[in-house]
Short mmCIF file of C-alpha atoms and ligand atoms in Angstrom, two decimals:
data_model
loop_
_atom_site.label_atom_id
_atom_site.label_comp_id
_atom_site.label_asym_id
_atom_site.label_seq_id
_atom_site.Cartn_x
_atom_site.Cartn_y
_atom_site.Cartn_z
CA UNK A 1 0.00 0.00 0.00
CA UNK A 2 2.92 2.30 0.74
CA UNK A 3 5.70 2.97 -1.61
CA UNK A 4 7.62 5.66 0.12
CA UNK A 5 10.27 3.33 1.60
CA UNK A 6 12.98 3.94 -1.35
CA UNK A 7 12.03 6.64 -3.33
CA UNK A 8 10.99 9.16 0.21
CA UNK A 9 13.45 7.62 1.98
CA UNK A 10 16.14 8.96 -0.56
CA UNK A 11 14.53 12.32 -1.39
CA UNK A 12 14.20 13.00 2.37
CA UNK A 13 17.93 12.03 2.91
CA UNK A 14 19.00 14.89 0.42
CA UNK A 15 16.86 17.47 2.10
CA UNK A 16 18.15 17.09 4.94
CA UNK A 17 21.41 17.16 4.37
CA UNK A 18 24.11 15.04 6.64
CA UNK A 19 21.61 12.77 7.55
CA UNK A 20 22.64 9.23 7.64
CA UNK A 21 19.86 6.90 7.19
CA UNK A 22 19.85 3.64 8.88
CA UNK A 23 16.57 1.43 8.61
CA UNK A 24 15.52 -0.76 11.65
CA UNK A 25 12.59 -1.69 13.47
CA UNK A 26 12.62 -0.83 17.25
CA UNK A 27 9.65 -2.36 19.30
CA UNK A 28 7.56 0.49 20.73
CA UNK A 29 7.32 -1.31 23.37
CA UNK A 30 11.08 -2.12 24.27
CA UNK A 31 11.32 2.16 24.36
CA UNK A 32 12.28 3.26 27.48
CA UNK A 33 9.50 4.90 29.42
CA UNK A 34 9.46 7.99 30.73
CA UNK A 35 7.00 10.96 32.06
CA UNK A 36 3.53 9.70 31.68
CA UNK A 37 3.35 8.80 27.81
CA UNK A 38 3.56 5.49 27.01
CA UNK A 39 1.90 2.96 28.82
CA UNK A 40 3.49 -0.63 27.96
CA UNK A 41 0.61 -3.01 29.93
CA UNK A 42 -2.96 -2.42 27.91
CA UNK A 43 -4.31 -5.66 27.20
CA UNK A 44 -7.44 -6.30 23.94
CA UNK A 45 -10.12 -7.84 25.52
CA UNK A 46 -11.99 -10.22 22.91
CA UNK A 47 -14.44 -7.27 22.35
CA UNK A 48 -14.15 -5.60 18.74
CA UNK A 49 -16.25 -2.41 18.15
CA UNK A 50 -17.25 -1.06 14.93
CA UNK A 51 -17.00 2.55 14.42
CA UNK A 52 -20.30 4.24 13.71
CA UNK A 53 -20.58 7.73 12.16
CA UNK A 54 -20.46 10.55 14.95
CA UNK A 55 -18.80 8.36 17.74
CA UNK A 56 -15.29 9.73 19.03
CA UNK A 57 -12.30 8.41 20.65
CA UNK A 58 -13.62 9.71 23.46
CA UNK A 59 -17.24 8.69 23.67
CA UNK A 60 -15.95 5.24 22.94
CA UNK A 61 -13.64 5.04 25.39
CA UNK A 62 -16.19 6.27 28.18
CA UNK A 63 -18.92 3.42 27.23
CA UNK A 64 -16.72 0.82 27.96
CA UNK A 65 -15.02 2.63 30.71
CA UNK A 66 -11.24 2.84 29.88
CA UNK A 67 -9.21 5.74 29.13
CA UNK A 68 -9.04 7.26 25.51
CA UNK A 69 -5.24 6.62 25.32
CA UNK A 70 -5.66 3.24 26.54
CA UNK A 71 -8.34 3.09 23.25
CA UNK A 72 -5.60 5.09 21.23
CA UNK A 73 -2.91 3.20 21.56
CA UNK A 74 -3.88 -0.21 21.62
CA UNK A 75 -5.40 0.29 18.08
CA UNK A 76 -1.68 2.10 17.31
CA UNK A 77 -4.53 5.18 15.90
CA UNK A 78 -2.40 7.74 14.07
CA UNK A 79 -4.24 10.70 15.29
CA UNK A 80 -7.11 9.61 17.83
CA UNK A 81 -9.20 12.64 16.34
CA UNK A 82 -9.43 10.34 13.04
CA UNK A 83 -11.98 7.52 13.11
CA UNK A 84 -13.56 6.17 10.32
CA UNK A 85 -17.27 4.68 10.57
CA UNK A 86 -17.35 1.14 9.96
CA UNK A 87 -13.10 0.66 11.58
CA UNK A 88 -13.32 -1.48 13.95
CA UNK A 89 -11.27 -0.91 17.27
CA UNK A 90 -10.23 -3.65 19.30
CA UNK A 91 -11.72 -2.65 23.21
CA UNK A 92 -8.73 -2.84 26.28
CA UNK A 93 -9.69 -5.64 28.73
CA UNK A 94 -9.90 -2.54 31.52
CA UNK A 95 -8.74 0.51 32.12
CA UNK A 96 -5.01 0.11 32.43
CA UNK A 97 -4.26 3.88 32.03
CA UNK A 98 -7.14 6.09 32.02
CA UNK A 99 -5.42 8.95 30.19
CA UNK A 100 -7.62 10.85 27.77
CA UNK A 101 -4.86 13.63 26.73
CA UNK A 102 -0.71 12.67 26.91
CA UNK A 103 -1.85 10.24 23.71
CA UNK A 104 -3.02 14.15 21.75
CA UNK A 105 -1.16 16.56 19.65
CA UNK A 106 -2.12 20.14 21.59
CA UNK A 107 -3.69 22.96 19.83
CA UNK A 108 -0.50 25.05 20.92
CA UNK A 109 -1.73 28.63 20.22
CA UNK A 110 1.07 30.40 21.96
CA UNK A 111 3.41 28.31 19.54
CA UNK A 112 6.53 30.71 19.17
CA UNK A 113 9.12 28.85 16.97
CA UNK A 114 8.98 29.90 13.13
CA UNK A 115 10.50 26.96 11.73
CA UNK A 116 11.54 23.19 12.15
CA UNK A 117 14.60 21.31 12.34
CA UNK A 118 15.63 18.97 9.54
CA UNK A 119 12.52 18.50 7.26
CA UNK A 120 10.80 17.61 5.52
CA UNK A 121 9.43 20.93 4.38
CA UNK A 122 6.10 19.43 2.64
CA UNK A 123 3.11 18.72 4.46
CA UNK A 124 0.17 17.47 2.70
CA UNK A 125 -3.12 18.79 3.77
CA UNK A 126 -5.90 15.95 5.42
CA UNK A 127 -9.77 17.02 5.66
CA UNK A 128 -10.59 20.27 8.04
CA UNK A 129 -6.86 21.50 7.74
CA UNK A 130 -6.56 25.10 8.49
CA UNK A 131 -2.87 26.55 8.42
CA UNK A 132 -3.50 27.37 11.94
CA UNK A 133 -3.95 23.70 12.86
CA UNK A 134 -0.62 22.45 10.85
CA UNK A 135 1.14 25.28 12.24
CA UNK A 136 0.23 24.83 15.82
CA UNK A 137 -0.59 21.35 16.28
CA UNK A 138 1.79 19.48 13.95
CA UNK A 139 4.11 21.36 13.88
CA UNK A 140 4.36 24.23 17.10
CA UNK A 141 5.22 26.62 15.11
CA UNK A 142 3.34 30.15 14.05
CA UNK A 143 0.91 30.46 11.79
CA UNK A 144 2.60 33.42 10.37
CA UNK A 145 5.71 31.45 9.42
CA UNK A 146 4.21 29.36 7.14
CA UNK A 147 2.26 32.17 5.39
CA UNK A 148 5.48 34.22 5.47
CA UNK A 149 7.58 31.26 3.68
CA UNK A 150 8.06 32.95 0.50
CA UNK A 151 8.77 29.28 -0.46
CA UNK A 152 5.14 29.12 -1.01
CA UNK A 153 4.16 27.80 -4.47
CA UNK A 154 1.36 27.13 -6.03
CA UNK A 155 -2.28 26.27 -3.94
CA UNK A 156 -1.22 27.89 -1.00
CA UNK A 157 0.49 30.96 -2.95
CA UNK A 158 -2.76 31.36 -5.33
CA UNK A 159 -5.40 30.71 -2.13
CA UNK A 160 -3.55 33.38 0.20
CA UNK A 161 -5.86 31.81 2.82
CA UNK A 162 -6.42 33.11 6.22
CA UNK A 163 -5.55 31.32 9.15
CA UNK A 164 -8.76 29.46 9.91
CA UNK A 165 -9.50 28.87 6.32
CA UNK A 166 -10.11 25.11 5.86
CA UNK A 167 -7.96 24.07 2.98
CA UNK A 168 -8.28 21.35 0.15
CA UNK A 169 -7.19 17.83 1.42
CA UNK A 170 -4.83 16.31 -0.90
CA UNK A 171 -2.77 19.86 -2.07
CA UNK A 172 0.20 20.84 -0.25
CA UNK A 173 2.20 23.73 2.11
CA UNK A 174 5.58 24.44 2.76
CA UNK A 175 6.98 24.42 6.50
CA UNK A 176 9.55 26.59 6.63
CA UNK A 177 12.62 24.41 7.59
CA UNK A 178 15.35 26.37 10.07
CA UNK A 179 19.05 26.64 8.41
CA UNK A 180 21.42 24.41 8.89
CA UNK A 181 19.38 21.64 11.04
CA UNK A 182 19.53 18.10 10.49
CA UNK A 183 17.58 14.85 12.06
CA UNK A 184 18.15 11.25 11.51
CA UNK A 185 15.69 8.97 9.97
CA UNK A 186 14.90 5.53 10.47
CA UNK A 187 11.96 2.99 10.10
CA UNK A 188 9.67 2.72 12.52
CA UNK A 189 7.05 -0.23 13.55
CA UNK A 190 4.67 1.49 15.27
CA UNK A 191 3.12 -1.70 17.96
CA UNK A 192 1.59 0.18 19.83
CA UNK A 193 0.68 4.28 20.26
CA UNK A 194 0.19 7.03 18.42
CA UNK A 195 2.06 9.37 16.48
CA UNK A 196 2.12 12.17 19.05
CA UNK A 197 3.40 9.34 21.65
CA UNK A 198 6.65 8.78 19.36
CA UNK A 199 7.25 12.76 18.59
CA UNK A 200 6.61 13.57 22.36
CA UNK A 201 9.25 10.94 22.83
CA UNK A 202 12.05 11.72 20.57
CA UNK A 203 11.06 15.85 20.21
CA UNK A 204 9.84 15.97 16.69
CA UNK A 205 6.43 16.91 15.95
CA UNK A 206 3.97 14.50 14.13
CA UNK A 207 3.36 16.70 11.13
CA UNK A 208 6.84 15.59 10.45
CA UNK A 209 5.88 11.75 11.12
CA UNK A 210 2.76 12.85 8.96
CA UNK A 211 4.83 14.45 5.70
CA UNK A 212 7.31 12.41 5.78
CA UNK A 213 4.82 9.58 4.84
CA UNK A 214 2.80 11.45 2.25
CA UNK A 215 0.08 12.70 4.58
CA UNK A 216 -0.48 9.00 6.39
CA UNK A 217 -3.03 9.51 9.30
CA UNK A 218 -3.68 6.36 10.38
CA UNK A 219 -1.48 3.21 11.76
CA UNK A 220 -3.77 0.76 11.15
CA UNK A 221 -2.34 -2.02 8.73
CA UNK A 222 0.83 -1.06 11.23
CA UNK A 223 3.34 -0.44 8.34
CA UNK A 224 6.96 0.79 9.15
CA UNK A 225 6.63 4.43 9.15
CA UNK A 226 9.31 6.69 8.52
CA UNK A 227 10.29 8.61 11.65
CA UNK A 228 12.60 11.28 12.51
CA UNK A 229 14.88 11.36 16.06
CA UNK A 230 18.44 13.64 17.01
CA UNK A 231 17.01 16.82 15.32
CA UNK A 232 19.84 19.22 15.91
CA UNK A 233 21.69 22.72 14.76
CA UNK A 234 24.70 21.20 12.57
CA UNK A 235 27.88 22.06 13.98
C1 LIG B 301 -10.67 -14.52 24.28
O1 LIG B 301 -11.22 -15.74 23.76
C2 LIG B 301 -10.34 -16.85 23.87
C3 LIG B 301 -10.94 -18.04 23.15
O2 LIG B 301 -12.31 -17.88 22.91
C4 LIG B 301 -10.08 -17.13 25.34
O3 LIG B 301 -9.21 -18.23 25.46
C5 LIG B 301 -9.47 -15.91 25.97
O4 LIG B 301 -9.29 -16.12 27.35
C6 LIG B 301 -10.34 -14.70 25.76
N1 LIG B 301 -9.62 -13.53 26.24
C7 LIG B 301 -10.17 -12.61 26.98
C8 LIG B 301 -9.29 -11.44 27.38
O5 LIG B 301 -11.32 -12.64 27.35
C1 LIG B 302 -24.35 12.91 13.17
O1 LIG B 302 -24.47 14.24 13.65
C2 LIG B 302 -25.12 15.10 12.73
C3 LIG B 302 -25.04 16.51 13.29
O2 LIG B 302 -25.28 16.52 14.67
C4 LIG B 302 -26.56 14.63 12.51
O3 LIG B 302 -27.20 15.47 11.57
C5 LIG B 302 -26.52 13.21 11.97
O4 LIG B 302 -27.82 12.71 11.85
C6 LIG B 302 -25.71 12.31 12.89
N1 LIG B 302 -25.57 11.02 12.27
C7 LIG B 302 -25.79 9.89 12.92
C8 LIG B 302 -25.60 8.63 12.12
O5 LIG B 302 -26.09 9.87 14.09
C1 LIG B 303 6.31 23.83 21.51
O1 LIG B 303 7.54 24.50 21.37
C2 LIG B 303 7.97 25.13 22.56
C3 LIG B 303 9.26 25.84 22.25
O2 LIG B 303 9.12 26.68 21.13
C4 LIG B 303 8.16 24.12 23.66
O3 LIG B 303 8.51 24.79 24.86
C5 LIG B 303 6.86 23.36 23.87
O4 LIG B 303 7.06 22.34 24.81
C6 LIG B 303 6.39 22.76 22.56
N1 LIG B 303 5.10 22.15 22.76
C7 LIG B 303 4.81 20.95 22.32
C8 LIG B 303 3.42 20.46 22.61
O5 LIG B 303 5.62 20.26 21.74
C1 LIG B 304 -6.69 9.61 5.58
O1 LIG B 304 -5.96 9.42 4.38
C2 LIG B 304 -6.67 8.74 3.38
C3 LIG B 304 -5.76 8.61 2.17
O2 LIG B 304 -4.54 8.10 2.55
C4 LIG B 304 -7.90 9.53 3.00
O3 LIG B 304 -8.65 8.80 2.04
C5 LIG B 304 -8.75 9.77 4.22
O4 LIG B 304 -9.84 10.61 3.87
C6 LIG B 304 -7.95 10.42 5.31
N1 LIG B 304 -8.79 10.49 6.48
C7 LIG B 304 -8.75 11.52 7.33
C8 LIG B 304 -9.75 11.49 8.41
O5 LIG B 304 -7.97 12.41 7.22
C1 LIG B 305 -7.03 26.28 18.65
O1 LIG B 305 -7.42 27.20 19.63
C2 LIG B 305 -7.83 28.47 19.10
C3 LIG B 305 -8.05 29.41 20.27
O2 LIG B 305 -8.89 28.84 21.21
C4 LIG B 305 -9.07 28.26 18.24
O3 LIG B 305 -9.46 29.50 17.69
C5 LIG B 305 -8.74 27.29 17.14
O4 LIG B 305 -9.90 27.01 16.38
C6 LIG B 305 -8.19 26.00 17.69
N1 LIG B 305 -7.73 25.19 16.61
C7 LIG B 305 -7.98 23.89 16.51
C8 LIG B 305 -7.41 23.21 15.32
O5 LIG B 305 -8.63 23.28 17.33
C1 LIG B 306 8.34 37.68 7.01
O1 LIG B 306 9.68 37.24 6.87
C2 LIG B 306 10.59 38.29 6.62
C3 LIG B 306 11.94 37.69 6.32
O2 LIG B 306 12.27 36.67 7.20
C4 LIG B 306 10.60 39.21 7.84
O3 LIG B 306 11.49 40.29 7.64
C5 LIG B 306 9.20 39.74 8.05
O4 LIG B 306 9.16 40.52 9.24
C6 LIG B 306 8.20 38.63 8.19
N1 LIG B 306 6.86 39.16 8.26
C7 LIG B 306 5.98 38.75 9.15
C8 LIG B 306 4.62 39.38 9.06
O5 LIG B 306 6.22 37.90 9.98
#
């Protein structure tokens, strides 16, 4: 289903520079744990639930009385704010961790950085994007930065959208990408947890989990995804 591993993987190594690639697979759960974000013990009960149009992570979660990360992150959900009717989500046995937030990307509003490190500097756009939302919840960054990128091309450039504007899923911005930065990539197989669980845990930001695989929002067939870590000023 996804053909990025090559082709992305080689593009995304020139943009960024120094980077030095090297694929693996590291076990979510053999990460170390720290802080409150990844809980290694939820267990699937033999209950599957099928999505219906309307529910939410979060109204899920509370009829069967576990927590929304537990929910999250034992169906390895990209972005918990993305369900599709008719998915079906495999219920915890209990409520091992009855977190309904660390799992979330924040709607950072006071978001003060005007650029990222490394890359990739493409993000493409998924239904009810606003540049406000890819600026401050992928990415923590302002709002104005991205609109001030006079990298801007194209649908963006010819839409000179405000803020709040919802934008056309499927076309593309530019995040502005601060000088001289570099991560390193790998492959990731994501087990277990979300996408905000993994940038939360190695300081990147999931709109670079996001771009770097062509807009994926959703773990579900678990594929390796590629993943960023080590973002840095280069010396
Ligand atoms: C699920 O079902 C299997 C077989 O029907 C059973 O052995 C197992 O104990 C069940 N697991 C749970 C968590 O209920
Ligand atoms: C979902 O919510 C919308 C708006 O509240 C409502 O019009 C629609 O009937 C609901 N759909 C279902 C399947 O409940
Ligand atoms: C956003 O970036 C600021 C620094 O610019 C940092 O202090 C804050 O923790 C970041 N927030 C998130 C949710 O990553
Ligand atoms: C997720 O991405 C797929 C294409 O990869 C798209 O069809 C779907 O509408 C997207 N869903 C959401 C909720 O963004
Ligand atoms: C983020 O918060 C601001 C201020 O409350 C609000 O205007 C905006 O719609 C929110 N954005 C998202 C994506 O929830
Ligand atoms: C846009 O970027 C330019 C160059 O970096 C800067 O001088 C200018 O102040 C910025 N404008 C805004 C509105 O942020």
């Amino acid at each position: 289903m996804f053909s990025y591993a090559s082709n992305l993987f080689a593009w995304t190594t020139a943009l960024v520079g120094a980077v030095v690639a090297q694929p693996s697979t590291v076990d979510y759960d053999t990460l170390p744990s720290t802080g409150s974000v990844i809980n290694l013990d939820v267990t699937a009960s033999n209950t599957t639930y099928i999505v219906q149009a309307n529910d939410t992570i979060h109204s899920i979660a509370s009829q069967y009385n576990v927590g929304a990360c537990d929910l999250a992150r034992l169906n390895v959900l990209a972005d918990p704010n993305f369900l599709y009717a008719d998915e079906p989500l495999r219920i915890p046995a209990r409520a091992t961790f009855p977190d309904d937030t660390s799992c979330f990307s924040t709607n950072n509003t006071g978001a003060t950085a005007t650029c990222i490190y490394g890359g990739p500097h493409v993000y493409t756009i998924l239904p009810g994007a606003t540049i406000q939302k890819i600026a401050n919840e992928r990415y923590n960054i302002t709002a104005e930065s991205i609109l001030n990128t006079t990298a801007q091309t194209g649908y963006i450039a010819a839409l000179n959208p405000g803020i709040y504007d919802v934008l056309e899923t499927g076309e593309t911005v530019k995040i502005p990408v601060c000088d001289n930065t570099a991560c390193t990539m790998t492959e990731f197989a994501f087990t277990y947890g979300t996408l905000q669980d993994f940038a939360t845990e190695y300081g990147i930001t999931v709109g670079q989990i996001m771009s770097l695989n062509l807009g994926y929002n959703h773990t579900e067939l678990v594929a390796p995804l590629g993943v960023l870590y080590d973002c840095a000023v280069l010396e």
